[in-house]
């Protein structure tokens, strides 16, 4: 019979080696805080409750995690892992297994945690790993029958014990009744002067309670204590994501140069070139191609759409067979219909672009409604902001706008109309009209260009 599960997450440490005013567990990994990764894996186990032990930066942690189903427990003094779990004792029950996690160990997958919980029903379960360089890590001590009988911290270990390669990851799953009985017996008689949670293993051995180990990949159980380890965890996590996506059919030119900081849904035959960053919720339809050095944030791209080199697409919806870039920027609020083209050095904001319309060069289109079959010449801008108010520009179907035109909103260009190059348009243009908004050109004969005086 499977026992109910409660989870205790230890997140009270300051993280001095991070050299940051931000609590260590709130540092970012792939678009989420370290502790959020831990919470997400924990929730996949459907626990009865989640207790988070906080201390340094508790208010910041609570603010970051507000609205989530968990209880916060305070640890005023950081006196070791055993002392931290003691703070959660009043909220734990005798009839459950208690899984102890760490807020700075973000790479553990829910499947690994499920293995640990499943194997430790009514027993003391320890997540272990075997490493080539165990320096600084607690060692797993086994008896003559190869049963675990204790965990010894590196600073308290003998030379023989330091030679052991099997290490304690820190994660344990313990029967609630036993945990509540053992914790008050912990003593701080070690070099650190702390109450070690791992000392309960020797107590369990004394009581002849079964102690089982669940092995895992060492990198998966790695903690983050400084910026170097944070960078390692980021790359490990990104490569793991990339591998899973490629196995699901995503084409990546180089998985080592791909970053997903959110979620990605993709169709068939999607190709992404190097140094692309995806943030938030991104949806890519069949046959989408993303060039190198692009940023996609909270956007949807329809089938066959191409985003060329060095382009940014943010909070926008793009239909099928569109072309974006190179060096284009779609700011929030844009909708592109099928076959639209937004070319090099074109910026869009809060703009709707109709079927087959094109703005191929050097333009700014903000707060605009653009119909189908529109051609927007190089250097065209919508003057949508007067310093206080933002106004919309409406460009109906089949409008042709010449180069270097300024459209002063609010203004409407009727269907089939034409705007001459170099015009400043301040009034509505009726259907099929030609609008010229240029100043009169004057040519002066005999003009003498100013010349620099020669140095004496």
CSV table of C-alpha atoms in Angstrom, one decimal:
chain,number,residue,atom,x,y,z
A,1,UNK,CA,0.0,0.0,0.0
A,2,UNK,CA,1.4,3.4,-1.0
A,3,UNK,CA,1.7,5.8,1.9
A,4,UNK,CA,0.6,9.5,1.5
A,5,UNK,CA,3.4,11.8,0.7
A,6,UNK,CA,4.4,15.2,2.1
A,7,UNK,CA,7.4,17.2,0.8
A,8,UNK,CA,9.7,19.5,2.6
A,9,UNK,CA,11.8,21.8,0.5
A,10,UNK,CA,14.8,23.4,2.3
A,11,UNK,CA,15.3,27.0,0.9
A,12,UNK,CA,16.6,29.0,3.9
A,13,UNK,CA,20.2,29.5,2.9
A,14,UNK,CA,21.7,32.8,1.9
A,15,UNK,CA,24.0,31.5,-0.8
A,16,UNK,CA,27.0,33.6,0.1
A,17,UNK,CA,29.1,32.3,-2.8
A,18,UNK,CA,26.6,33.7,-5.3
A,19,UNK,CA,27.7,37.2,-4.3
A,20,UNK,CA,24.2,38.5,-4.7
A,21,UNK,CA,21.4,40.3,-2.8
A,22,UNK,CA,19.0,37.8,-4.3
A,23,UNK,CA,18.2,34.6,-2.3
A,24,UNK,CA,20.1,31.8,-4.0
A,25,UNK,CA,17.0,29.8,-4.7
A,26,UNK,CA,15.5,32.7,-6.8
A,27,UNK,CA,18.3,32.8,-9.3
A,28,UNK,CA,17.2,32.0,-12.8
A,29,UNK,CA,17.6,28.7,-14.7
A,30,UNK,CA,16.1,28.4,-18.1
A,31,UNK,CA,13.5,31.1,-17.4
A,32,UNK,CA,12.4,29.9,-14.0
A,33,UNK,CA,13.9,30.2,-10.5
A,34,UNK,CA,15.9,27.3,-9.1
A,35,UNK,CA,13.2,26.7,-6.5
A,36,UNK,CA,10.4,26.7,-9.1
A,37,UNK,CA,12.1,23.9,-10.9
A,38,UNK,CA,12.1,21.9,-7.6
A,39,UNK,CA,8.4,22.8,-7.0
A,40,UNK,CA,7.4,21.7,-10.5
A,41,UNK,CA,9.1,18.3,-10.1
A,42,UNK,CA,7.6,17.9,-6.6
A,43,UNK,CA,4.1,18.7,-7.7
A,44,UNK,CA,4.3,15.9,-10.3
A,45,UNK,CA,4.3,13.5,-7.4
A,46,UNK,CA,0.8,14.7,-6.2
A,47,UNK,CA,1.9,15.2,-2.5
A,48,UNK,CA,-0.5,15.7,0.3
A,49,UNK,CA,1.3,18.9,1.2
A,50,UNK,CA,4.5,20.9,0.4
A,51,UNK,CA,6.3,22.7,3.2
A,52,UNK,CA,9.0,25.2,2.2
A,53,UNK,CA,11.6,26.2,4.9
A,54,UNK,CA,12.7,29.7,4.3
A,55,UNK,CA,15.1,32.1,6.1
A,56,UNK,CA,17.2,34.6,4.3
A,57,UNK,CA,15.1,36.6,1.8
A,58,UNK,CA,11.9,34.9,3.0
A,59,UNK,CA,9.8,37.9,1.9
A,60,UNK,CA,11.2,37.8,-1.6
A,61,UNK,CA,10.7,34.1,-1.9
A,62,UNK,CA,7.1,34.3,-0.7
A,63,UNK,CA,6.4,37.2,-3.2
A,64,UNK,CA,7.9,35.2,-6.1
A,65,UNK,CA,5.9,32.1,-5.3
A,66,UNK,CA,2.7,33.8,-4.3
A,67,UNK,CA,-0.5,32.0,-5.4
A,68,UNK,CA,1.1,28.6,-5.3
A,69,UNK,CA,-0.2,25.8,-3.1
A,70,UNK,CA,2.5,25.4,-0.4
A,71,UNK,CA,3.1,26.4,3.2
A,72,UNK,CA,6.1,28.5,4.3
A,73,UNK,CA,8.0,27.6,7.5
A,74,UNK,CA,10.6,29.9,8.9
A,75,UNK,CA,14.1,29.0,10.1
A,76,UNK,CA,15.5,32.0,11.9
A,77,UNK,CA,18.9,30.5,12.4
A,78,UNK,CA,20.6,28.2,9.8
A,79,UNK,CA,21.8,25.4,12.1
A,80,UNK,CA,21.9,22.6,9.5
A,81,UNK,CA,19.7,20.4,7.5
A,82,UNK,CA,18.3,18.5,10.5
A,83,UNK,CA,17.4,21.8,12.2
A,84,UNK,CA,15.7,23.0,9.0
A,85,UNK,CA,13.5,19.9,8.8
A,86,UNK,CA,12.6,20.3,12.5
A,87,UNK,CA,10.8,23.5,11.7
A,88,UNK,CA,8.3,21.6,9.5
A,89,UNK,CA,7.6,18.9,12.1
A,90,UNK,CA,4.3,20.5,13.4
A,91,UNK,CA,2.8,20.2,9.9
A,92,UNK,CA,3.9,16.6,9.2
A,93,UNK,CA,1.9,13.5,10.0
A,94,UNK,CA,2.9,10.0,11.3
A,95,UNK,CA,1.2,8.0,8.5
A,96,UNK,CA,3.0,9.6,5.6
A,97,UNK,CA,6.4,9.4,3.8
A,98,UNK,CA,8.3,12.7,4.0
A,99,UNK,CA,10.4,13.6,1.0
A,100,UNK,CA,13.2,16.1,1.7
A,101,UNK,CA,14.3,18.2,-1.2
A,102,UNK,CA,16.6,21.2,-1.6
A,103,UNK,CA,15.6,24.5,-3.3
A,104,UNK,CA,19.0,24.8,-4.9
A,105,UNK,CA,19.0,21.4,-6.6
A,106,UNK,CA,16.9,22.1,-9.8
A,107,UNK,CA,17.9,19.4,-12.2
A,108,UNK,CA,16.2,16.4,-10.6
A,109,UNK,CA,13.4,15.0,-12.7
A,110,UNK,CA,10.1,13.9,-11.3
A,111,UNK,CA,10.7,10.4,-12.6
A,112,UNK,CA,13.8,10.1,-10.4
A,113,UNK,CA,11.9,11.4,-7.4
A,114,UNK,CA,9.1,8.9,-8.0
A,115,UNK,CA,11.6,6.1,-8.0
A,116,UNK,CA,13.0,7.2,-4.7
A,117,UNK,CA,9.5,7.5,-3.1
A,118,UNK,CA,8.3,4.2,-4.6
A,119,UNK,CA,11.3,2.3,-3.2
A,120,UNK,CA,11.2,3.8,0.3
A,121,UNK,CA,7.7,3.0,1.4
A,122,UNK,CA,7.9,2.4,5.1
A,123,UNK,CA,11.7,2.6,4.9
A,124,UNK,CA,14.4,5.2,4.9
A,125,UNK,CA,15.2,6.0,1.2
A,126,UNK,CA,18.4,7.8,0.2
A,127,UNK,CA,19.1,9.1,-3.3
A,128,UNK,CA,22.8,8.3,-4.0
A,129,UNK,CA,25.2,8.8,-6.8
A,130,UNK,CA,28.7,7.5,-7.7
A,131,UNK,CA,31.3,10.1,-8.6
A,132,UNK,CA,35.0,10.1,-9.5
A,133,UNK,CA,35.8,13.2,-7.3
A,134,UNK,CA,33.7,13.0,-4.1
A,135,UNK,CA,35.6,15.7,-2.3
A,136,UNK,CA,33.3,17.8,0.0
A,137,UNK,CA,30.4,15.4,-0.3
A,138,UNK,CA,28.9,13.0,2.3
A,139,UNK,CA,29.9,9.4,1.9
A,140,UNK,CA,27.6,6.4,2.0
A,141,UNK,CA,28.8,3.9,4.6
A,142,UNK,CA,27.8,0.2,4.1
A,143,UNK,CA,28.3,-2.8,6.4
A,144,UNK,CA,29.7,-6.2,5.6
A,145,UNK,CA,26.4,-7.2,4.0
A,146,UNK,CA,26.5,-4.1,1.8
A,147,UNK,CA,23.6,-2.5,3.7
A,148,UNK,CA,23.7,1.3,4.3
A,149,UNK,CA,24.4,1.9,8.0
A,150,UNK,CA,25.5,5.6,8.1
A,151,UNK,CA,26.3,8.8,6.1
A,152,UNK,CA,29.5,10.6,7.0
A,153,UNK,CA,30.1,14.2,6.0
A,154,UNK,CA,33.4,14.9,4.2
A,155,UNK,CA,34.8,17.0,7.0
A,156,UNK,CA,34.1,14.3,9.6
A,157,UNK,CA,35.2,11.4,7.5
A,158,UNK,CA,38.3,9.2,8.0
A,159,UNK,CA,40.9,8.8,5.2
A,160,UNK,CA,39.4,5.4,4.4
A,161,UNK,CA,35.9,6.8,4.3
A,162,UNK,CA,37.0,9.6,2.0
A,163,UNK,CA,38.1,7.0,-0.5
A,164,UNK,CA,34.5,6.0,-1.0
A,165,UNK,CA,33.0,7.1,-4.3
A,166,UNK,CA,29.3,6.6,-3.5
A,167,UNK,CA,27.9,9.9,-2.2
A,168,UNK,CA,24.8,11.2,-0.5
A,169,UNK,CA,22.9,13.6,-2.7
A,170,UNK,CA,21.1,15.0,0.3
A,171,UNK,CA,17.6,13.8,-0.8
A,172,UNK,CA,15.9,11.4,1.6
A,173,UNK,CA,12.4,9.9,1.9
A,174,UNK,CA,11.5,9.0,5.5
A,175,UNK,CA,8.5,7.6,7.4
A,176,UNK,CA,6.8,10.6,9.1
A,177,UNK,CA,6.5,8.8,12.5
A,178,UNK,CA,10.2,7.9,12.6
A,179,UNK,CA,11.3,11.3,11.3
A,180,UNK,CA,9.4,13.0,14.1
A,181,UNK,CA,10.9,10.7,16.6
A,182,UNK,CA,14.5,10.9,15.4
A,183,UNK,CA,14.9,14.7,14.8
A,184,UNK,CA,14.8,15.7,18.5
A,185,UNK,CA,17.6,13.3,19.1
A,186,UNK,CA,20.0,15.0,16.7
A,187,UNK,CA,23.2,16.5,18.2
A,188,UNK,CA,25.6,19.1,16.8
A,189,UNK,CA,28.7,17.3,17.8
A,190,UNK,CA,30.6,17.7,14.5
A,191,UNK,CA,33.1,20.1,13.0
A,192,UNK,CA,30.4,22.3,11.6
A,193,UNK,CA,28.4,22.5,14.9
A,194,UNK,CA,25.2,21.8,12.9
A,195,UNK,CA,22.3,19.3,13.2
A,196,UNK,CA,22.8,16.9,10.2
A,197,UNK,CA,19.7,15.3,8.8
A,198,UNK,CA,21.9,12.5,7.7
A,199,UNK,CA,22.5,11.4,11.3
A,200,UNK,CA,19.1,9.8,11.3
A,201,UNK,CA,20.5,7.1,9.0
A,202,UNK,CA,22.6,5.7,11.9
A,203,UNK,CA,19.5,5.9,14.1
A,204,UNK,CA,17.5,3.9,11.6
A,205,UNK,CA,20.3,1.3,11.4
A,206,UNK,CA,20.3,1.0,15.2
A,207,UNK,CA,16.6,0.3,15.1
A,208,UNK,CA,17.1,-2.2,12.3
A,209,UNK,CA,14.8,-0.2,10.0
A,210,UNK,CA,15.4,-0.9,6.3
A,211,UNK,CA,17.6,1.6,4.6
A,212,UNK,CA,17.4,1.6,0.8
A,213,UNK,CA,19.3,3.6,-1.9
A,214,UNK,CA,18.1,4.8,-5.2
A,215,UNK,CA,20.9,5.7,-7.6
A,216,UNK,CA,20.8,8.6,-9.9
A,217,UNK,CA,23.0,10.5,-12.4
A,218,UNK,CA,25.4,12.7,-10.3
A,219,UNK,CA,24.8,15.8,-12.5
A,220,UNK,CA,21.0,15.5,-12.0
A,221,UNK,CA,21.5,15.8,-8.2
A,222,UNK,CA,24.0,18.6,-8.4
A,223,UNK,CA,23.4,21.7,-6.3
A,224,UNK,CA,23.9,25.3,-7.3
A,225,UNK,CA,26.2,27.2,-4.9
A,226,UNK,CA,27.9,29.8,-7.1
A,227,UNK,CA,27.6,31.3,-10.5
A,228,UNK,CA,29.9,28.7,-12.1
A,229,UNK,CA,27.6,25.9,-10.9
A,230,UNK,CA,24.6,27.9,-12.1
A,231,UNK,CA,26.1,28.2,-15.6
A,232,UNK,CA,26.8,24.5,-15.6
A,233,UNK,CA,23.3,23.7,-14.6
A,234,UNK,CA,21.9,25.9,-17.3
A,235,UNK,CA,23.8,24.2,-20.0
A,236,UNK,CA,23.0,20.7,-18.7
A,237,UNK,CA,19.3,21.6,-18.5
A,238,UNK,CA,19.3,23.2,-22.0
A,239,UNK,CA,21.1,20.2,-23.6
A,240,UNK,CA,18.6,17.8,-21.9
A,241,UNK,CA,15.7,19.9,-23.3
A,242,UNK,CA,17.3,20.0,-26.7
A,243,UNK,CA,17.8,16.3,-26.8
A,244,UNK,CA,14.2,15.6,-25.8
A,245,UNK,CA,13.0,18.0,-28.5
A,246,UNK,CA,15.2,16.5,-31.2
A,247,UNK,CA,13.9,13.0,-30.3
A,248,UNK,CA,10.4,14.4,-30.9
A,249,UNK,CA,11.4,15.6,-34.4
A,250,UNK,CA,12.7,19.2,-33.9
A,251,UNK,CA,15.6,20.0,-36.1
A,252,UNK,CA,18.5,21.9,-34.3
A,253,UNK,CA,21.7,22.8,-36.1
A,254,UNK,CA,23.6,22.7,-32.8
A,255,UNK,CA,21.8,21.7,-29.6
A,256,UNK,CA,24.7,23.3,-27.6
A,257,UNK,CA,23.7,26.7,-29.0
A,258,UNK,CA,19.9,26.5,-28.3
A,259,UNK,CA,18.1,28.0,-25.4
A,260,UNK,CA,14.5,27.3,-24.4
A,261,UNK,CA,13.3,29.4,-21.4
A,262,UNK,CA,9.7,28.3,-21.4
A,263,UNK,CA,7.7,25.9,-23.5
A,264,UNK,CA,7.9,25.0,-27.1
A,265,UNK,CA,5.2,23.3,-29.3
A,266,UNK,CA,6.4,22.4,-32.8
A,267,UNK,CA,5.1,20.7,-35.9
A,268,UNK,CA,7.0,18.5,-38.4
A,269,UNK,CA,10.2,19.5,-40.2
A,270,UNK,CA,10.9,22.6,-38.1
A,271,UNK,CA,14.5,23.8,-38.3
A,272,UNK,CA,16.2,26.1,-35.9
A,273,UNK,CA,19.7,27.5,-36.5
A,274,UNK,CA,22.3,28.4,-33.9
A,275,UNK,CA,22.0,30.9,-31.0
A,276,UNK,CA,18.2,31.1,-31.1
A,277,UNK,CA,16.5,31.9,-27.8
A,278,UNK,CA,12.9,30.9,-27.1
A,279,UNK,CA,11.2,32.6,-24.1
A,280,UNK,CA,7.8,31.9,-22.7
A,281,UNK,CA,5.2,30.0,-24.7
A,282,UNK,CA,6.3,29.5,-28.3
A,283,UNK,CA,4.4,27.6,-31.0
A,284,UNK,CA,6.0,26.7,-34.4
A,285,UNK,CA,3.9,25.2,-37.2
A,286,UNK,CA,5.0,22.6,-39.7
A,287,UNK,CA,8.1,23.6,-41.8
A,288,UNK,CA,8.9,26.8,-39.9
A,289,UNK,CA,12.6,27.8,-40.3
A,290,UNK,CA,14.4,30.0,-37.8
A,291,UNK,CA,17.7,31.6,-38.8
A,292,UNK,CA,20.7,32.2,-36.5
A,293,UNK,CA,20.7,34.7,-33.6
A,294,UNK,CA,16.9,35.1,-33.3
A,295,UNK,CA,14.8,35.7,-30.2
A,296,UNK,CA,11.2,34.4,-30.1
A,297,UNK,CA,9.1,35.4,-27.0
A,298,UNK,CA,5.4,34.3,-26.4
A,299,UNK,CA,4.6,34.0,-30.1
A,300,UNK,CA,3.0,31.7,-32.7
A,301,UNK,CA,4.4,31.1,-36.2
A,302,UNK,CA,2.3,29.4,-38.8
A,303,UNK,CA,3.4,26.6,-41.2
A,304,UNK,CA,6.1,27.5,-43.7
A,305,UNK,CA,7.0,30.8,-42.1
A,306,UNK,CA,10.6,31.8,-42.2
A,307,UNK,CA,12.4,34.1,-39.6
A,308,UNK,CA,15.7,35.2,-41.0
A,309,UNK,CA,18.9,36.1,-39.2
A,310,UNK,CA,19.0,38.4,-36.2
A,311,UNK,CA,15.2,39.0,-35.9
A,312,UNK,CA,13.0,39.4,-32.8
A,313,UNK,CA,9.4,38.3,-32.5
A,314,UNK,CA,7.6,39.2,-29.3
A,315,UNK,CA,4.0,38.5,-28.3
A,316,UNK,CA,2.8,38.3,-31.9
A,317,UNK,CA,0.8,35.9,-34.0
A,318,UNK,CA,2.2,35.1,-37.5
A,319,UNK,CA,0.2,33.1,-40.0
A,320,UNK,CA,1.5,30.6,-42.6
A,321,UNK,CA,4.2,31.4,-45.2
A,322,UNK,CA,5.3,34.7,-43.9
A,323,UNK,CA,8.8,36.1,-44.1
A,324,UNK,CA,10.4,38.1,-41.2
A,325,UNK,CA,13.8,39.7,-41.3
A,326,UNK,CA,16.7,39.7,-41.4
A,327,UNK,CA,17.1,42.2,-38.6
A,328,UNK,CA,13.4,42.7,-38.2
A,329,UNK,CA,11.7,43.4,-34.8
A,330,UNK,CA,8.1,42.5,-34.0
A,331,UNK,CA,7.2,44.2,-30.7
A,332,UNK,CA,4.1,43.1,-28.8
A,333,UNK,CA,0.6,43.0,-30.3
A,334,UNK,CA,1.1,42.2,-33.9
A,335,UNK,CA,-0.9,39.9,-36.2
A,336,UNK,CA,0.5,38.9,-39.6
A,337,UNK,CA,-1.9,37.2,-42.1
A,338,UNK,CA,-0.7,34.6,-44.6
A,339,UNK,CA,2.1,35.5,-46.9
A,340,UNK,CA,3.0,38.8,-45.3
A,341,UNK,CA,6.6,40.0,-45.5
A,342,UNK,CA,8.4,42.1,-42.9
A,343,UNK,CA,11.9,42.7,-44.1
A,344,UNK,CA,15.2,44.0,-42.9
A,345,UNK,CA,15.3,46.7,-40.4
A,346,UNK,CA,11.5,46.9,-40.1
A,347,UNK,CA,9.8,47.4,-36.8
A,348,UNK,CA,6.2,46.6,-36.0
A,349,UNK,CA,4.2,47.3,-32.8
A,350,UNK,CA,0.5,46.6,-32.2
A,351,UNK,CA,-0.1,46.3,-36.0
A,352,UNK,CA,-2.2,44.0,-38.1
A,353,UNK,CA,-0.8,43.1,-41.5
A,354,UNK,CA,-3.1,41.7,-44.2
A,355,UNK,CA,-2.6,38.8,-46.6
A,356,UNK,CA,0.4,39.2,-48.9
A,357,UNK,CA,1.3,42.7,-47.7
A,358,UNK,CA,5.0,43.7,-47.7
A,359,UNK,CA,7.2,46.1,-45.8
A,360,UNK,CA,10.6,45.0,-47.0
A,361,UNK,CA,13.0,47.7,-45.9
A,362,UNK,CA,13.7,50.2,-43.1
A,363,UNK,CA,10.2,51.0,-41.8
A,364,UNK,CA,8.4,51.6,-38.6
A,365,UNK,CA,4.7,50.6,-38.5
A,366,UNK,CA,3.1,51.2,-35.1
A,367,UNK,CA,-0.6,51.1,-34.1
A,368,UNK,CA,-1.6,50.3,-37.6
A,369,UNK,CA,-4.3,48.3,-39.5
A,370,UNK,CA,-2.9,47.2,-42.9
A,371,UNK,CA,-5.0,45.4,-45.4
A,372,UNK,CA,-4.2,42.8,-48.0
A,373,UNK,CA,-1.8,43.3,-51.0
A,374,UNK,CA,-0.3,46.5,-49.5
A,375,UNK,CA,3.3,47.6,-50.6
A,376,UNK,CA,5.1,49.8,-48.1
A,377,UNK,CA,8.2,51.5,-49.4
A,378,UNK,CA,11.5,51.8,-47.7
A,379,UNK,CA,11.8,54.4,-45.0
A,380,UNK,CA,8.0,54.6,-44.4
A,381,UNK,CA,7.0,55.4,-40.8
A,382,UNK,CA,3.7,55.8,-39.0
A,383,UNK,CA,3.7,58.9,-36.8
A,384,UNK,CA,1.5,57.4,-34.1
A,385,UNK,CA,2.5,59.2,-31.0
A,386,UNK,CA,2.1,63.0,-30.2
A,387,UNK,CA,3.8,62.8,-26.9
A,388,UNK,CA,0.6,62.0,-25.0
A,389,UNK,CA,-1.8,60.1,-27.2
A,390,UNK,CA,-1.3,57.1,-29.5
A,391,UNK,CA,-3.4,57.1,-32.7
A,392,UNK,CA,-4.0,54.5,-35.3
A,393,UNK,CA,-3.2,54.4,-39.0
A,394,UNK,CA,-5.5,52.5,-41.3
A,395,UNK,CA,-4.2,51.3,-44.7
A,396,UNK,CA,-6.8,49.6,-46.7
A,397,UNK,CA,-6.3,46.8,-49.4
A,398,UNK,CA,-4.0,47.3,-52.4
A,399,UNK,CA,-2.4,50.5,-51.2
A,400,UNK,CA,1.0,51.5,-52.6
A,401,UNK,CA,3.2,53.6,-50.4
A,402,UNK,CA,6.4,55.1,-52.0
A,403,UNK,CA,9.7,55.3,-50.1
A,404,UNK,CA,10.4,57.8,-47.3
A,405,UNK,CA,6.7,58.5,-46.5
A,406,UNK,CA,5.5,59.7,-43.1
A,407,UNK,CA,1.9,58.9,-42.2
A,408,UNK,CA,0.7,61.2,-39.4
A,409,UNK,CA,-2.0,59.4,-37.4
A,410,UNK,CA,-4.9,59.3,-37.1
A,411,UNK,CA,-5.1,58.8,-40.9
A,412,UNK,CA,-6.8,56.5,-43.4
A,413,UNK,CA,-5.5,55.5,-46.8
A,414,UNK,CA,-8.3,54.2,-48.9
A,415,UNK,CA,-8.2,51.0,-51.0
A,416,UNK,CA,-6.1,51.2,-54.1
A,417,UNK,CA,-4.6,54.6,-53.2
A,418,UNK,CA,-1.0,55.6,-53.8
A,419,UNK,CA,1.3,57.7,-51.7
A,420,UNK,CA,4.1,59.4,-53.6
A,421,UNK,CA,7.7,58.9,-52.3
A,422,UNK,CA,8.8,61.5,-49.8
A,423,UNK,CA,5.3,62.6,-48.8
A,424,UNK,CA,4.1,63.6,-45.4
A,425,UNK,CA,0.4,62.5,-45.2
A,426,UNK,CA,-1.7,64.4,-42.6
A,427,UNK,CA,-5.2,63.9,-44.1
A,428,UNK,CA,-7.2,60.9,-45.2
A,429,UNK,CA,-6.7,59.7,-48.8
A,430,UNK,CA,-9.7,58.4,-50.7
A,431,UNK,CA,-9.9,55.2,-52.7
A,432,UNK,CA,-7.6,55.1,-55.7
A,433,UNK,CA,-6.3,58.6,-55.2
A,434,UNK,CA,-2.7,59.7,-55.6
A,435,UNK,CA,-1.5,61.6,-52.5
A,436,UNK,CA,1.5,64.0,-52.7
A,437,UNK,CA,2.6,65.7,-49.6
A,438,UNK,CA,6.0,67.1,-50.6
A,439,UNK,CA,7.2,70.6,-50.2
A,440,UNK,CA,8.0,72.5,-53.4
A,441,UNK,CA,11.5,71.9,-54.8
A,442,UNK,CA,13.6,75.0,-55.5
A,443,UNK,CA,16.8,74.9,-57.6
A,444,UNK,CA,19.1,78.0,-57.4
A,445,UNK,CA,21.6,78.8,-60.1
A,446,UNK,CA,25.1,79.9,-59.2
A,447,UNK,CA,24.9,78.5,-55.7
A,448,UNK,CA,28.3,78.8,-54.0
A,449,UNK,CA,28.9,76.0,-51.5
A,450,UNK,CA,30.6,77.2,-48.3
A,451,UNK,CA,34.3,76.4,-48.3
A,452,UNK,CA,36.7,75.8,-45.4
A,453,UNK,CA,39.3,78.5,-44.8
A,454,UNK,CA,42.8,77.4,-45.4
A,455,UNK,CA,45.1,77.3,-42.4
A,456,UNK,CA,47.7,80.1,-42.5
